[in-house]
C-alpha cells in the first residue's frame, strides 16, 4: 500500500471525501452484528473479516472525521463494499443484506453494490 499524502483511496484511487477510518467502521460493524442476533459463528466471521480489512488500511492517509486519532487509506465505500461482498460469499439472507445497506451504504450514486442488490431484489419478485 502506498503512502497516501494526497487523500486518495488506495482501492479506487478516488478522493476520500467521507474520511471514516477502518477502526471506526469495523467497530460499527461489530455493534451491528451484535444487535442483529447473528448466529454466533456467522457473526464472528463477519467481525473477523472486518477486522482483517481494517488492519490493512490504517496508520497512513487521511485523518478520521469521527475519532480524529486514526488515519485511513480506504474510503468508506470501498471498505463497505468489501464487507458487502463478504456477506454475499457467506450467503446471508437478503433481509440481512438489505439491513446492511440501510445501515452502511456509502454507494450514494447507486452505481455499485447498492445497484447490484436492487437489481437482484427486482429479479426475485
PDB file of C-alpha atoms in Angstrom:
ATOM      1  CA  UNK A   1       0.000   0.000   0.000  1.00  0.00           C
ATOM      2  CA  UNK A   2       1.357   3.350  -0.978  1.00  0.00           C
ATOM      3  CA  UNK A   3       1.665   6.421   1.177  1.00  0.00           C
ATOM      4  CA  UNK A   4      -1.498   8.417   0.705  1.00  0.00           C
ATOM      5  CA  UNK A   5      -0.489  12.024   1.187  1.00  0.00           C
ATOM      6  CA  UNK A   6      -2.979  13.211  -1.455  1.00  0.00           C
ATOM      7  CA  UNK A   7      -6.076  11.818   0.280  1.00  0.00           C
ATOM      8  CA  UNK A   8      -6.838   9.153  -2.324  1.00  0.00           C
ATOM      9  CA  UNK A   9      -8.340   5.757  -1.581  1.00  0.00           C
ATOM     10  CA  UNK A  10      -5.770   3.033  -2.188  1.00  0.00           C
ATOM     11  CA  UNK A  11      -8.510   0.800  -3.630  1.00  0.00           C
ATOM     12  CA  UNK A  12     -10.469   3.006  -6.055  1.00  0.00           C
ATOM     13  CA  UNK A  13      -7.990   5.889  -6.352  1.00  0.00           C
ATOM     14  CA  UNK A  14     -10.796   8.410  -5.758  1.00  0.00           C
ATOM     15  CA  UNK A  15     -10.657  11.180  -3.175  1.00  0.00           C
ATOM     16  CA  UNK A  16     -11.647  10.188   0.362  1.00  0.00           C
ATOM     17  CA  UNK A  17     -14.450  12.689   0.935  1.00  0.00           C
ATOM     18  CA  UNK A  18     -16.007  10.839   3.883  1.00  0.00           C
ATOM     19  CA  UNK A  19     -12.884  10.087   5.901  1.00  0.00           C
ATOM     20  CA  UNK A  20     -14.075   7.441   8.341  1.00  0.00           C
ATOM     21  CA  UNK A  21     -11.246   5.186   9.424  1.00  0.00           C
ATOM     22  CA  UNK A  22     -11.482   1.389   9.279  1.00  0.00           C
ATOM     23  CA  UNK A  23     -11.260   1.221  13.075  1.00  0.00           C
ATOM     24  CA  UNK A  24     -14.474   3.235  13.423  1.00  0.00           C
ATOM     25  CA  UNK A  25     -16.186   1.366  10.578  1.00  0.00           C
ATOM     26  CA  UNK A  26     -15.181  -2.055  11.920  1.00  0.00           C
ATOM     27  CA  UNK A  27     -16.435  -1.026  15.377  1.00  0.00           C
ATOM     28  CA  UNK A  28     -19.785  -0.025  13.879  1.00  0.00           C
ATOM     29  CA  UNK A  29     -19.938  -3.350  12.005  1.00  0.00           C
ATOM     30  CA  UNK A  30     -19.285  -5.231  15.232  1.00  0.00           C
ATOM     31  CA  UNK A  31     -22.076  -3.327  17.010  1.00  0.00           C
ATOM     32  CA  UNK A  32     -24.376  -4.049  14.044  1.00  0.00           C
ATOM     33  CA  UNK A  33     -23.563  -7.771  14.209  1.00  0.00           C
ATOM     34  CA  UNK A  34     -24.228  -7.848  17.964  1.00  0.00           C
ATOM     35  CA  UNK A  35     -27.540  -6.002  17.639  1.00  0.00           C
ATOM     36  CA  UNK A  36     -28.821  -8.239  14.834  1.00  0.00           C
ATOM     37  CA  UNK A  37     -28.554 -11.524  16.693  1.00  0.00           C
ATOM     38  CA  UNK A  38     -26.499 -13.320  14.078  1.00  0.00           C
ATOM     39  CA  UNK A  39     -25.709 -16.959  14.633  1.00  0.00           C
ATOM     40  CA  UNK A  40     -22.503 -16.769  16.695  1.00  0.00           C
ATOM     41  CA  UNK A  41     -20.306 -18.442  14.055  1.00  0.00           C
ATOM     42  CA  UNK A  42     -21.539 -16.148  11.260  1.00  0.00           C
ATOM     43  CA  UNK A  43     -21.268 -13.045  13.439  1.00  0.00           C
ATOM     44  CA  UNK A  44     -17.722 -13.980  14.416  1.00  0.00           C
ATOM     45  CA  UNK A  45     -16.776 -14.472  10.757  1.00  0.00           C
ATOM     46  CA  UNK A  46     -18.133 -11.046   9.823  1.00  0.00           C
ATOM     47  CA  UNK A  47     -16.296  -9.316  12.677  1.00  0.00           C
ATOM     48  CA  UNK A  48     -13.078 -11.235  11.930  1.00  0.00           C
ATOM     49  CA  UNK A  49     -13.253 -10.234   8.259  1.00  0.00           C
ATOM     50  CA  UNK A  50     -13.997  -6.571   9.067  1.00  0.00           C
ATOM     51  CA  UNK A  51     -11.010  -6.507  11.422  1.00  0.00           C
ATOM     52  CA  UNK A  52      -8.718  -8.091   8.813  1.00  0.00           C
ATOM     53  CA  UNK A  53      -9.733  -5.414   6.301  1.00  0.00           C
ATOM     54  CA  UNK A  54      -9.315  -2.730   8.963  1.00  0.00           C
ATOM     55  CA  UNK A  55      -5.738  -3.758   9.693  1.00  0.00           C
ATOM     56  CA  UNK A  56      -4.678  -3.304   6.059  1.00  0.00           C
ATOM     57  CA  UNK A  57      -5.749   0.326   5.737  1.00  0.00           C
ATOM     58  CA  UNK A  58      -4.874   2.237   8.918  1.00  0.00           C
ATOM     59  CA  UNK A  59      -1.962   4.369  10.127  1.00  0.00           C
ATOM     60  CA  UNK A  60      -1.361   6.376   6.944  1.00  0.00           C
ATOM     61  CA  UNK A  61      -3.537   8.624   4.857  1.00  0.00           C
ATOM     62  CA  UNK A  62      -6.403  10.906   5.736  1.00  0.00           C
ATOM     63  CA  UNK A  63      -7.426  11.785   9.324  1.00  0.00           C
ATOM     64  CA  UNK A  64     -10.666  10.184  10.509  1.00  0.00           C
ATOM     65  CA  UNK A  65     -13.538  12.639  10.885  1.00  0.00           C
ATOM     66  CA  UNK A  66     -15.059  10.608  13.726  1.00  0.00           C
ATOM     67  CA  UNK A  67     -12.298   9.544  16.125  1.00  0.00           C
ATOM     68  CA  UNK A  68      -9.715  12.068  14.911  1.00  0.00           C
ATOM     69  CA  UNK A  69      -6.946   9.732  16.131  1.00  0.00           C
ATOM     70  CA  UNK A  70      -6.622   7.257  13.254  1.00  0.00           C
ATOM     71  CA  UNK A  71      -5.839   7.691   9.594  1.00  0.00           C
ATOM     72  CA  UNK A  72      -7.336   5.843   6.653  1.00  0.00           C
ATOM     73  CA  UNK A  73      -6.129   4.667   3.267  1.00  0.00           C
ATOM     74  CA  UNK A  74      -9.545   3.411   2.166  1.00  0.00           C
ATOM     75  CA  UNK A  75     -12.801   5.263   1.550  1.00  0.00           C
ATOM     76  CA  UNK A  76     -15.944   4.081   3.353  1.00  0.00           C
ATOM     77  CA  UNK A  77     -17.435   2.924   0.031  1.00  0.00           C
ATOM     78  CA  UNK A  78     -14.557   0.522  -0.687  1.00  0.00           C
ATOM     79  CA  UNK A  79     -14.481  -0.716   2.922  1.00  0.00           C
ATOM     80  CA  UNK A  80     -18.212  -1.419   3.000  1.00  0.00           C
ATOM     81  CA  UNK A  81     -18.064  -2.920  -0.493  1.00  0.00           C
ATOM     82  CA  UNK A  82     -15.580  -5.493   0.807  1.00  0.00           C
ATOM     83  CA  UNK A  83     -17.920  -6.321   3.707  1.00  0.00           C
ATOM     84  CA  UNK A  84     -20.954  -6.495   1.394  1.00  0.00           C
ATOM     85  CA  UNK A  85     -19.120  -8.901  -0.927  1.00  0.00           C
ATOM     86  CA  UNK A  86     -18.101 -10.997   2.068  1.00  0.00           C
ATOM     87  CA  UNK A  87     -21.725 -11.163   3.243  1.00  0.00           C
ATOM     88  CA  UNK A  88     -22.670 -12.402  -0.225  1.00  0.00           C
ATOM     89  CA  UNK A  89     -19.982 -15.101  -0.011  1.00  0.00           C
ATOM     90  CA  UNK A  90     -21.455 -16.168   3.325  1.00  0.00           C
ATOM     91  CA  UNK A  91     -24.830 -16.401   1.534  1.00  0.00           C
ATOM     92  CA  UNK A  92     -26.649 -14.454   4.216  1.00  0.00           C
ATOM     93  CA  UNK A  93     -30.360 -13.809   3.737  1.00  0.00           C
ATOM     94  CA  UNK A  94     -31.468 -10.916   1.515  1.00  0.00           C
ATOM     95  CA  UNK A  95     -33.001  -9.266   4.589  1.00  0.00           C
ATOM     96  CA  UNK A  96     -29.561  -9.091   6.185  1.00  0.00           C
ATOM     97  CA  UNK A  97     -28.070  -7.566   3.034  1.00  0.00           C
ATOM     98  CA  UNK A  98     -30.879  -5.032   2.973  1.00  0.00           C
ATOM     99  CA  UNK A  99     -30.283  -4.207   6.654  1.00  0.00           C
ATOM    100  CA  UNK A 100     -26.564  -3.846   5.925  1.00  0.00           C
ATOM    101  CA  UNK A 101     -27.257  -1.436   3.059  1.00  0.00           C
ATOM    102  CA  UNK A 102     -29.660   0.546   5.215  1.00  0.00           C
ATOM    103  CA  UNK A 103     -27.005   0.907   7.912  1.00  0.00           C
ATOM    104  CA  UNK A 104     -23.771   1.143   5.918  1.00  0.00           C
ATOM    105  CA  UNK A 105     -24.275   2.063   2.279  1.00  0.00           C
ATOM    106  CA  UNK A 106     -21.789   4.625   1.028  1.00  0.00           C
ATOM    107  CA  UNK A 107     -22.910   3.914  -2.536  1.00  0.00           C
ATOM    108  CA  UNK A 108     -24.610   7.294  -2.810  1.00  0.00           C
ATOM    109  CA  UNK A 109     -24.922   7.166  -6.613  1.00  0.00           C
ATOM    110  CA  UNK A 110     -26.379   3.634  -6.540  1.00  0.00           C
ATOM    111  CA  UNK A 111     -23.909   2.558  -9.215  1.00  0.00           C
ATOM    112  CA  UNK A 112     -22.075  -0.136  -7.241  1.00  0.00           C
ATOM    113  CA  UNK A 113     -23.151  -2.693  -4.680  1.00  0.00           C
ATOM    114  CA  UNK A 114     -26.495  -0.967  -3.966  1.00  0.00           C
ATOM    115  CA  UNK A 115     -27.413  -1.180  -7.634  1.00  0.00           C
ATOM    116  CA  UNK A 116     -26.476  -4.875  -7.720  1.00  0.00           C
ATOM    117  CA  UNK A 117     -28.668  -5.545  -4.676  1.00  0.00           C
ATOM    118  CA  UNK A 118     -31.596  -3.572  -6.105  1.00  0.00           C
ATOM    119  CA  UNK A 119     -31.381  -5.458  -9.414  1.00  0.00           C
ATOM    120  CA  UNK A 120     -31.205  -8.816  -7.624  1.00  0.00           C
ATOM    121  CA  UNK A 121     -34.171  -7.829  -5.463  1.00  0.00           C
ATOM    122  CA  UNK A 122     -36.253  -6.826  -8.526  1.00  0.00           C
ATOM    123  CA  UNK A 123     -35.407 -10.091 -10.277  1.00  0.00           C
ATOM    124  CA  UNK A 124     -36.695 -12.115  -7.311  1.00  0.00           C
ATOM    125  CA  UNK A 125     -40.147 -10.540  -7.419  1.00  0.00           C
TER     126      UNK A 125
END
